[in-house]
PDB file of C-alpha atoms in Angstrom:
ATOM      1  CA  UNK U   1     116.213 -41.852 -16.954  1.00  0.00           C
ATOM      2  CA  UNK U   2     115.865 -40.192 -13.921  1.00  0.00           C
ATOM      3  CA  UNK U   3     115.197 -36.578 -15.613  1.00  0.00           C
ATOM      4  CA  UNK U   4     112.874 -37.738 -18.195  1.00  0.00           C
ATOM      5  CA  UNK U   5     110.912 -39.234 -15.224  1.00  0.00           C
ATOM      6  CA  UNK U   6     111.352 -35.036 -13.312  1.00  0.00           C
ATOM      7  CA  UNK U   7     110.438 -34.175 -16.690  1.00  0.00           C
ATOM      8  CA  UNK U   8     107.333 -36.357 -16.889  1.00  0.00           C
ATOM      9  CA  UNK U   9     106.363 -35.768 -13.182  1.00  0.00           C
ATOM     10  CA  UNK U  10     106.674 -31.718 -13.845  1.00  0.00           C
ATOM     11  CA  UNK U  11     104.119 -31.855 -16.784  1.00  0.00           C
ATOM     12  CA  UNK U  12     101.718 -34.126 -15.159  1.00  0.00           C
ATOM     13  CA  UNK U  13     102.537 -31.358 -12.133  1.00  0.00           C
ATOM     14  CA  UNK U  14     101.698 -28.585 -14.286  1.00  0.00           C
ATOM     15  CA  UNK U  15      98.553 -30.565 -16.033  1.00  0.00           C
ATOM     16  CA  UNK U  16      97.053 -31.028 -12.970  1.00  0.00           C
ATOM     17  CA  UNK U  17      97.744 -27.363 -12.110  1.00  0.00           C
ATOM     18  CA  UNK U  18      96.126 -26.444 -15.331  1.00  0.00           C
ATOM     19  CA  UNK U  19      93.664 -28.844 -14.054  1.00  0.00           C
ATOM     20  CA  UNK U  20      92.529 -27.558 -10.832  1.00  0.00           C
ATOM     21  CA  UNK U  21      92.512 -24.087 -11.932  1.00  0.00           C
ATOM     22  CA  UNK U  22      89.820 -24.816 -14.599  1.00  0.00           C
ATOM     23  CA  UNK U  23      87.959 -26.546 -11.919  1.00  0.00           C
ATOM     24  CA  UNK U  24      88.260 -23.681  -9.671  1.00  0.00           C
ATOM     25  CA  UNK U  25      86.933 -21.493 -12.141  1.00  0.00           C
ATOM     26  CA  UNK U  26      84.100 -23.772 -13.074  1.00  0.00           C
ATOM     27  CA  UNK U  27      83.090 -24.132  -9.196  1.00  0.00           C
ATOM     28  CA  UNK U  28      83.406 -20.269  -9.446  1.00  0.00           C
ATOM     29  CA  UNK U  29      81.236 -20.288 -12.614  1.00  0.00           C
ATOM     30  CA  UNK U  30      78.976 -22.867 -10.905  1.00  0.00           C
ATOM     31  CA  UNK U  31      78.213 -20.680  -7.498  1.00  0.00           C
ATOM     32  CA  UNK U  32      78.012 -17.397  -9.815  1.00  0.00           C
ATOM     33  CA  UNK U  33      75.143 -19.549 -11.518  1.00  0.00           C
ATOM     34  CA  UNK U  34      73.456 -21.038  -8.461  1.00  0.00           C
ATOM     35  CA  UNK U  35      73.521 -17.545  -6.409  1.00  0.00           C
ATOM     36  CA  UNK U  36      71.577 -15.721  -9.791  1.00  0.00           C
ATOM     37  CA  UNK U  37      69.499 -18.927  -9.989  1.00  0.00           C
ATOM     38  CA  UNK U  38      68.450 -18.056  -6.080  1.00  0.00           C
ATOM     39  CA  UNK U  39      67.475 -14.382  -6.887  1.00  0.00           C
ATOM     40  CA  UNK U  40      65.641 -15.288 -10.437  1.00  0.00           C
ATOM     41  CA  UNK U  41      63.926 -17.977  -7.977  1.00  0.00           C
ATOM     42  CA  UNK U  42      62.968 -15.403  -4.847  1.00  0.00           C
ATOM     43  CA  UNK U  43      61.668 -13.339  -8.030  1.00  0.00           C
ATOM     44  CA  UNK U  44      59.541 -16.350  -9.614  1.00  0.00           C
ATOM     45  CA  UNK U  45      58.272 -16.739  -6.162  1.00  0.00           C
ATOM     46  CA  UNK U  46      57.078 -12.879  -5.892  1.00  0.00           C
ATOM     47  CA  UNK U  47      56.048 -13.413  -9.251  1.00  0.00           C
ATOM     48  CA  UNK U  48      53.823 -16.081  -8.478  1.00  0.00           C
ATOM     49  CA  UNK U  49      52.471 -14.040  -5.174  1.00  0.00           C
ATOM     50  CA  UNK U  50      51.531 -11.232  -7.033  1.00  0.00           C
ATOM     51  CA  UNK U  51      50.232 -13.814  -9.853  1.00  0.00           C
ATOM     52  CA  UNK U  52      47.993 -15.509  -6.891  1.00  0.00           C
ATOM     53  CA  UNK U  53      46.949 -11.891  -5.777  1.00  0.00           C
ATOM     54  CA  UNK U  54      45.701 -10.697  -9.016  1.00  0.00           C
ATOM     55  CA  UNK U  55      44.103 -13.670  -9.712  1.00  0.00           C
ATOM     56  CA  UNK U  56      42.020 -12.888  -5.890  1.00  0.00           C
ATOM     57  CA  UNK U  57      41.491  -9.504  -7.304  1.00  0.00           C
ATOM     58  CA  UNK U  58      40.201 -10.777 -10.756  1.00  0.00           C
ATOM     59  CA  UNK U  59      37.901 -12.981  -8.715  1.00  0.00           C
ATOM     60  CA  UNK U  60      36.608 -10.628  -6.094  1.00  0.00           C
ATOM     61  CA  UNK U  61      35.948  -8.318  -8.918  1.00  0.00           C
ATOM     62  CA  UNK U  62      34.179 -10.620 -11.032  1.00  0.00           C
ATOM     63  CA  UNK U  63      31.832 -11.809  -7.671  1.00  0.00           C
ATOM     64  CA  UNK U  64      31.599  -7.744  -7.142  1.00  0.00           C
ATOM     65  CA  UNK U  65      30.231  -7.504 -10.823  1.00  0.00           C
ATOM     66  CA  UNK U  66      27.629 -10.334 -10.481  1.00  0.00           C
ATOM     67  CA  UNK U  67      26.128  -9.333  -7.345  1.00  0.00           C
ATOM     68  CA  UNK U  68      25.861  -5.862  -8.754  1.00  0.00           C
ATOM     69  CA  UNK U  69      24.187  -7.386 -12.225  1.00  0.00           C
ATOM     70  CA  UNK U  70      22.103  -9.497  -9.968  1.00  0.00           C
ATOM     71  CA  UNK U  71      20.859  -5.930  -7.759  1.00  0.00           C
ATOM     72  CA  UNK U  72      20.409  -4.462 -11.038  1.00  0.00           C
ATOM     73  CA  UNK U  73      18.262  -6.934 -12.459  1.00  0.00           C
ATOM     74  CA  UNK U  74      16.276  -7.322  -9.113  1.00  0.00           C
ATOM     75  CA  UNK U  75      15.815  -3.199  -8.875  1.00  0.00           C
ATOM     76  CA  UNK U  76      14.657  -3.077 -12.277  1.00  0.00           C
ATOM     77  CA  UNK U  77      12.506  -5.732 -11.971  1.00  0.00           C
ATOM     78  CA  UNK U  78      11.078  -4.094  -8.759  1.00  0.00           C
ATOM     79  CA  UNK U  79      10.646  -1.258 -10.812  1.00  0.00           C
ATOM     80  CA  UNK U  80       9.183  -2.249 -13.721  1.00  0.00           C
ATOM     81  CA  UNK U  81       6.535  -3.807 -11.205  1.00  0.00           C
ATOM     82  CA  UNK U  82       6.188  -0.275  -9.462  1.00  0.00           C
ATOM     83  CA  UNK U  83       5.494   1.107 -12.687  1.00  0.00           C
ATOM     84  CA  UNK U  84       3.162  -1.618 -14.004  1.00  0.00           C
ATOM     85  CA  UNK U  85       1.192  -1.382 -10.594  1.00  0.00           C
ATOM     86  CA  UNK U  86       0.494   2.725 -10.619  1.00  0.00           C
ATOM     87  CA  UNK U  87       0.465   3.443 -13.940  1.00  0.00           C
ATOM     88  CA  UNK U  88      -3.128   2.652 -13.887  1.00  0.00           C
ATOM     89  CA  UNK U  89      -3.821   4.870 -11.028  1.00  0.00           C
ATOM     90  CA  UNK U  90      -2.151   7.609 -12.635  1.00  0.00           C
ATOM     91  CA  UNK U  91      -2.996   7.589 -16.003  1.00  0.00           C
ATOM     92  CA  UNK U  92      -6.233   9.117 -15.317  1.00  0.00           C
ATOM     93  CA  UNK U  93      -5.444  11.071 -12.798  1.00  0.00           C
ATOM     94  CA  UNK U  94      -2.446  12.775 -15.117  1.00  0.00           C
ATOM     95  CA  UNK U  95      -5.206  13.181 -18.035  1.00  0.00           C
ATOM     96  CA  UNK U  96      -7.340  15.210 -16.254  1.00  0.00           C
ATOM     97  CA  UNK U  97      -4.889  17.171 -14.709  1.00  0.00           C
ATOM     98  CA  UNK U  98      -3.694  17.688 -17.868  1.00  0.00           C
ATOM     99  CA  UNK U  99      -6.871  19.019 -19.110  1.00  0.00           C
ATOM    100  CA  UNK U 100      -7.509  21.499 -16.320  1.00  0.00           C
ATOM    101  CA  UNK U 101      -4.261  22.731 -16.941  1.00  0.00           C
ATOM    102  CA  UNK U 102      -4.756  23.203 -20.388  1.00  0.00           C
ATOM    103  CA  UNK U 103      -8.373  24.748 -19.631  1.00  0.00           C
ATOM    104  CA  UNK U 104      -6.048  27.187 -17.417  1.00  0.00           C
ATOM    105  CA  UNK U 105      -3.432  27.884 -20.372  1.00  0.00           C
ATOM    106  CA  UNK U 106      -6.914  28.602 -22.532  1.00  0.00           C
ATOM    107  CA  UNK U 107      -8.487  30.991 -19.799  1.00  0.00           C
ATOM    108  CA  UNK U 108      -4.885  32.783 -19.291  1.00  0.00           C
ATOM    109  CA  UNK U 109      -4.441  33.171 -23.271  1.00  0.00           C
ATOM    110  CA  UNK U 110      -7.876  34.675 -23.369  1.00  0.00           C
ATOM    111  CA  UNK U 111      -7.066  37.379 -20.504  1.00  0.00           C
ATOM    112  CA  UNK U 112      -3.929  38.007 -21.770  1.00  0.00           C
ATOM    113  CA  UNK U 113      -5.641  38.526 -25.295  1.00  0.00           C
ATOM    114  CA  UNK U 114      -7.856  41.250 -23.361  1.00  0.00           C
ATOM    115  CA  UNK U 115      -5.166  42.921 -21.922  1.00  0.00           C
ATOM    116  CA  UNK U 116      -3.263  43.287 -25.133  1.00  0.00           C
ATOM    117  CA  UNK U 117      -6.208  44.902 -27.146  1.00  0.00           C
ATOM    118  CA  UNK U 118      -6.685  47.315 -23.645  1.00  0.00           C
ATOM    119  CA  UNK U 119      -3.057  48.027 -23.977  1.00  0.00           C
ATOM    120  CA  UNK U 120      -3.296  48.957 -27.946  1.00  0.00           C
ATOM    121  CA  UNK U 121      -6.274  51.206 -26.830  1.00  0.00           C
ATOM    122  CA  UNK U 122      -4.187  53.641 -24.492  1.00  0.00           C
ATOM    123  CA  UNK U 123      -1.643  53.510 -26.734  1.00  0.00           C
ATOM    124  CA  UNK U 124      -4.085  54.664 -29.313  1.00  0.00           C
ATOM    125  CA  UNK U 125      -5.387  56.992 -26.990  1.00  0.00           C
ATOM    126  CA  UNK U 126      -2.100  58.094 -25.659  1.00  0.00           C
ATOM    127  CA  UNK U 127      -0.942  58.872 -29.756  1.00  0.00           C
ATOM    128  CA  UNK U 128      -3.742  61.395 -29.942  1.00  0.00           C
ATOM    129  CA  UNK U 129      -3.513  62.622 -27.142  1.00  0.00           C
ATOM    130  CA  UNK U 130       0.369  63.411 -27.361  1.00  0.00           C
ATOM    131  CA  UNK U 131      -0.771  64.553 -30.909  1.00  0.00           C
ATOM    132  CA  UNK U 132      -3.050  66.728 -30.139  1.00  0.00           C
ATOM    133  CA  UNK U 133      -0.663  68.665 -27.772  1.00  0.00           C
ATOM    134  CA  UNK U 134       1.347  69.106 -30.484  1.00  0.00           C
ATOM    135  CA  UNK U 135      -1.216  70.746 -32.510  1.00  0.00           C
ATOM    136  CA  UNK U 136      -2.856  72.640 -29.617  1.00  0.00           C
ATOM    137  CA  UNK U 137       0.954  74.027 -28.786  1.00  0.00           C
ATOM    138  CA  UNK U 138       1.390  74.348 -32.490  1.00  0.00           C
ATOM    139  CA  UNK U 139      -1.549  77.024 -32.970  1.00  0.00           C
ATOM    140  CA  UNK U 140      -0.919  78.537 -29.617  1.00  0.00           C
ATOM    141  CA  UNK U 141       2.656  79.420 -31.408  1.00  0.00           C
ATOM    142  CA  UNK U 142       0.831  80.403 -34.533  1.00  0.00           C
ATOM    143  CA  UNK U 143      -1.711  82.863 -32.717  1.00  0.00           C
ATOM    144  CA  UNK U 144       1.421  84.001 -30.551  1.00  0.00           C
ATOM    145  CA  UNK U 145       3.317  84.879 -33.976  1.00  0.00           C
ATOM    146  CA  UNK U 146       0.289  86.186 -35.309  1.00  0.00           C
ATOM    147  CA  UNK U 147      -0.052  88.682 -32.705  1.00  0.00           C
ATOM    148  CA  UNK U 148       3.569  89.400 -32.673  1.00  0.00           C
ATOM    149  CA  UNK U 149       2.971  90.865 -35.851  1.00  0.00           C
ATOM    150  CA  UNK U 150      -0.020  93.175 -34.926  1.00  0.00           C
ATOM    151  CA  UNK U 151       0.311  97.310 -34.468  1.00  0.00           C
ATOM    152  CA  UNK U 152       0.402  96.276 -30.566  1.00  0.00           C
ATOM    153  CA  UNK U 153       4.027  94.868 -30.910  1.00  0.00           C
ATOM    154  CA  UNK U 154       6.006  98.269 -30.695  1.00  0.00           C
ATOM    155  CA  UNK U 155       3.941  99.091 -27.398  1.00  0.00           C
ATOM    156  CA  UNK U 156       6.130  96.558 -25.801  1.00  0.00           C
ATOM    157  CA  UNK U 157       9.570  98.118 -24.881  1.00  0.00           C
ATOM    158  CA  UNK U 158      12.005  96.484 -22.547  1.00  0.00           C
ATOM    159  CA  UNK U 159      11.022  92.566 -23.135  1.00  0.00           C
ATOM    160  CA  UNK U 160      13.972  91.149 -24.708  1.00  0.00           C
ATOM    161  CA  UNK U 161      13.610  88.477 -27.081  1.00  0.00           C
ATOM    162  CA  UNK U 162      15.713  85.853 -24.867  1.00  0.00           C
ATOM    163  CA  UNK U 163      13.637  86.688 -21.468  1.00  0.00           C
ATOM    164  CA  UNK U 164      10.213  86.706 -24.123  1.00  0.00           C
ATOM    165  CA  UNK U 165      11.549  83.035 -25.100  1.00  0.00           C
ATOM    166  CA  UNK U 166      12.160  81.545 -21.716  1.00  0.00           C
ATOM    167  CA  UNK U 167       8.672  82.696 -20.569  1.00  0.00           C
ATOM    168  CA  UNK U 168       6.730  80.947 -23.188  1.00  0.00           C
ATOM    169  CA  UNK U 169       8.805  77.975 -22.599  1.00  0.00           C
ATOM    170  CA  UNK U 170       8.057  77.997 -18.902  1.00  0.00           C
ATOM    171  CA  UNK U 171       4.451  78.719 -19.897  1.00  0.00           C
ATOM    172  CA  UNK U 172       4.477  75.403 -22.413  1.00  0.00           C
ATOM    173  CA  UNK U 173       6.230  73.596 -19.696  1.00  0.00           C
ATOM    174  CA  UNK U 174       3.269  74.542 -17.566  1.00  0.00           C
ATOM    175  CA  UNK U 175       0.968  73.705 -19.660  1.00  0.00           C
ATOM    176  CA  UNK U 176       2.407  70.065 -20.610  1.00  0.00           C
ATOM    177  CA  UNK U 177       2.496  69.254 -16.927  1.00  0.00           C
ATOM    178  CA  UNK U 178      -0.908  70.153 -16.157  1.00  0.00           C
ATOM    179  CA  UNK U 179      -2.354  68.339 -19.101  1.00  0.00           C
ATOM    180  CA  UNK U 180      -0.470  65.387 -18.626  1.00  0.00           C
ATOM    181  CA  UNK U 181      -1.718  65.220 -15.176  1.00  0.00           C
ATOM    182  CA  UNK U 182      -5.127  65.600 -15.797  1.00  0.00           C
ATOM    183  CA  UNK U 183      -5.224  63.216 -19.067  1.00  0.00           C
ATOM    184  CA  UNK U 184      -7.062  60.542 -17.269  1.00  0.00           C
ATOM    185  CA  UNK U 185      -9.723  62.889 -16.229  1.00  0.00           C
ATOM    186  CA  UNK U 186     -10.853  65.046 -18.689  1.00  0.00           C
ATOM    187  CA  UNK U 187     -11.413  65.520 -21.979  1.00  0.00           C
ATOM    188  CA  UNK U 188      -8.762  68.991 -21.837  1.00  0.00           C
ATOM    189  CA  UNK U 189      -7.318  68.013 -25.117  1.00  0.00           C
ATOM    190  CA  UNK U 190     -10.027  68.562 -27.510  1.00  0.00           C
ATOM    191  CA  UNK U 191     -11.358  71.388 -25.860  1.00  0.00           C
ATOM    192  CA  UNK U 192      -7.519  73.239 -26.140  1.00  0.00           C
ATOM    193  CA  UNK U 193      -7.508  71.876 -29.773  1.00  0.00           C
ATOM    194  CA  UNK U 194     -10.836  73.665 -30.341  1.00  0.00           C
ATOM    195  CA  UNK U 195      -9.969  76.640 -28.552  1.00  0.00           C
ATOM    196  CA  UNK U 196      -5.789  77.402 -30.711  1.00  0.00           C
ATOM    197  CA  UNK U 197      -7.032  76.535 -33.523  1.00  0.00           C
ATOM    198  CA  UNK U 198      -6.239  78.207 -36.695  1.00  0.00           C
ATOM    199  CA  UNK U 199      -9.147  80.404 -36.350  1.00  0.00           C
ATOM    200  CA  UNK U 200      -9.411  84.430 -35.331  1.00  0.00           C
ATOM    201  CA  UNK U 201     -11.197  83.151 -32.348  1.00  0.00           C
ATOM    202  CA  UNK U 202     -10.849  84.508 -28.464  1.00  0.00           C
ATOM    203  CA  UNK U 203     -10.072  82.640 -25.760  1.00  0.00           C
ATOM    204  CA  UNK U 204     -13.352  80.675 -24.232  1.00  0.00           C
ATOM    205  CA  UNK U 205     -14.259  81.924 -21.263  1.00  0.00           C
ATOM    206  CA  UNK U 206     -13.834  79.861 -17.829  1.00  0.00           C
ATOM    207  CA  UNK U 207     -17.289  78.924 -17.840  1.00  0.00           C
ATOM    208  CA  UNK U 208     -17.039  76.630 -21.054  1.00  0.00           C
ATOM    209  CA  UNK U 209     -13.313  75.323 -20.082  1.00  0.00           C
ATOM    210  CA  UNK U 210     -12.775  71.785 -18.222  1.00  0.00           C
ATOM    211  CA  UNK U 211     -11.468  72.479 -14.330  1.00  0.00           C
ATOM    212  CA  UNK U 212      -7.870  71.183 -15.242  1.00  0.00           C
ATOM    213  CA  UNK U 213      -7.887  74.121 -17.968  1.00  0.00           C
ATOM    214  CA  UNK U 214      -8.983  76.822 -15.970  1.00  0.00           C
ATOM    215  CA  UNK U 215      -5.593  76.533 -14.469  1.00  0.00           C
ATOM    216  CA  UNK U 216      -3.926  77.915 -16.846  1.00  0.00           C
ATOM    217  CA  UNK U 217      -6.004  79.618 -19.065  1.00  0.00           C
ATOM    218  CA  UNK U 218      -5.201  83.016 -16.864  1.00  0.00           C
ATOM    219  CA  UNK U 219      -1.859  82.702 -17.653  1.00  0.00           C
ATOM    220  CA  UNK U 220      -2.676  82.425 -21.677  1.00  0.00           C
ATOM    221  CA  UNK U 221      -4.066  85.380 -21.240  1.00  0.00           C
ATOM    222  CA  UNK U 222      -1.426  87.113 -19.837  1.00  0.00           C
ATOM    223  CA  UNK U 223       1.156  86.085 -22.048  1.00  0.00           C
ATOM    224  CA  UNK U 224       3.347  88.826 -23.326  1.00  0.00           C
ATOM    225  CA  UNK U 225       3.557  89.054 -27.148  1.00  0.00           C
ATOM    226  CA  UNK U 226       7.066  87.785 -28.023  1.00  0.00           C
ATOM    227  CA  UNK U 227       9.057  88.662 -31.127  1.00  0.00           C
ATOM    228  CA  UNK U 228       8.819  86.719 -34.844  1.00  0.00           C
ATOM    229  CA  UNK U 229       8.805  83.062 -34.273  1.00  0.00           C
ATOM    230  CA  UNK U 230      11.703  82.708 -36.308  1.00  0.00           C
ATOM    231  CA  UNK U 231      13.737  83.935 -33.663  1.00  0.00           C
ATOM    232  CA  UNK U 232      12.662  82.176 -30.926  1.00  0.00           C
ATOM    233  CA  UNK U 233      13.465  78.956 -33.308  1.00  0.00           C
ATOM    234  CA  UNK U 234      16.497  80.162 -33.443  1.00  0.00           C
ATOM    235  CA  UNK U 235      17.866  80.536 -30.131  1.00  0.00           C
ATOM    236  CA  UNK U 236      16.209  77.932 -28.431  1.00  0.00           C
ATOM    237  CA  UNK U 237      15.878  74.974 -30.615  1.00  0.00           C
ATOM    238  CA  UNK U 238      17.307  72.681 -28.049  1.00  0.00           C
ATOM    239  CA  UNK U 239      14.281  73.398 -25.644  1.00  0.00           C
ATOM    240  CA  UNK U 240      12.118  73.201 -28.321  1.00  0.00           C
ATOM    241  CA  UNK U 241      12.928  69.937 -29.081  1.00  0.00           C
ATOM    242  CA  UNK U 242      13.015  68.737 -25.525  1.00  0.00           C
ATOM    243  CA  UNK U 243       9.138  69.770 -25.361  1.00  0.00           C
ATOM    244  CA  UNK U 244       8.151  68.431 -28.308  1.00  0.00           C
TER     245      UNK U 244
END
């Protein structure tokens, strides 16, 4: 009797053991649950600060916005007004100006018009002119060849053909910058054109030559007869081509 009663006492023993260790780890359980429901709390609370702050922000924000939309109506109110008020002071005054400008645009045009049709005239006149030269220096060449070819040409010993060359190049270099200097004042051109052309003329004599001619109508004169054309062609193409 007396070891069924151990027996009995060492189970309920061991129940209760059983017991109070399940009830440990439930109070365990239990302050595991109430420390993460602190933190989950402290977090709801920032949570609900930064809820409160955005909601401040949001409302700041929205009184920002309809003070702005209430400057923006009252500017462009203000504005319109402005507008209304000179628009009838300045309509005028912008037609007329308007017109004077455009009378301006019309008076420019026309002067401008002018000044083209000079410009097309010393073109014109420049084309002749620079024409002309060409021809004049074309028949002074011819005469020059035509000359060459005379009885006179064996009379001539000791001018090369190269030294021949260079001075009738220096003497059509002369004459280019002389008649382009004087093109604005006489009237050189025609009377050179009449005086090389393909004629057997002489030279005119000083008395019937402009004052810009007389300068070099000596040295015409005194031009050496140089060999066939062909040759000076030949060797000096390139300053040929730079003259003309």
């Amino acid at each position: 009797m007396k070891q069924k009663y151990q027996e009995n006492c060492l189970s309920i023993t061991r129940k209760l053991q059983s017991r109070e260790a399940e009830i440990l780890h439930v109070k365990t359980e239990l302050e595991q649950v109430e420390q993460s429901n602190v933190l989950k709390s402290q977090e709801l609370e920032k949570m609900k600060k930064q809820l409160e702050c955005c909601a401040n922000q949001l409302q700041i924000a929205r009184d920002e916005y309809y003070n702005l939309h209430k400057e923006y109506k009252e500017i462009k109110q203000m504005l319109e007004d402005q507008i209304k008020k000179y628009r009838a002071l300045t309509n005028d005054n912008i037609c007329e100006t308007t017109k004077n400008e455009y009378a301006n645009l019309q008076e420019k045009l026309k002067e401008a018009s002018f000044e083209i049709i000079e410009l097309k005239d010393q073109l014109n006149k420049l084309t002749c002119d620079n024409n002309a030269l060409k021809v004049a220096i074309g028949s002074l060449i011819t005469n020059l060849e035509r000359n060459i070819k005379g009885p006179s040409f064996t009379s001539l010993p000791g001018n090369s053909a190269e030294s021949l060359a260079g001075e009738i190049l220096n003497s059509l270099n002369t004459i280019e910058d002389i008649i382009v200097k004087n093109n604005s004042q006489c009237n050189c051109m025609s009377q050179i054109s009449s005086q090389y052309a393909m004629e057997d003329t002489e030279v005119l004599i000083a008395s019937q030559l402009p004052d810009c001619c007389k300068e070099f109508q000596g040295m015409l004169k005194d031009s050496v007869q140089p060999p066939s054309i062909s040759s000076l062609k030949t060797s000096n193409s390139e300053d040929n081509n730079k003259l003309f």
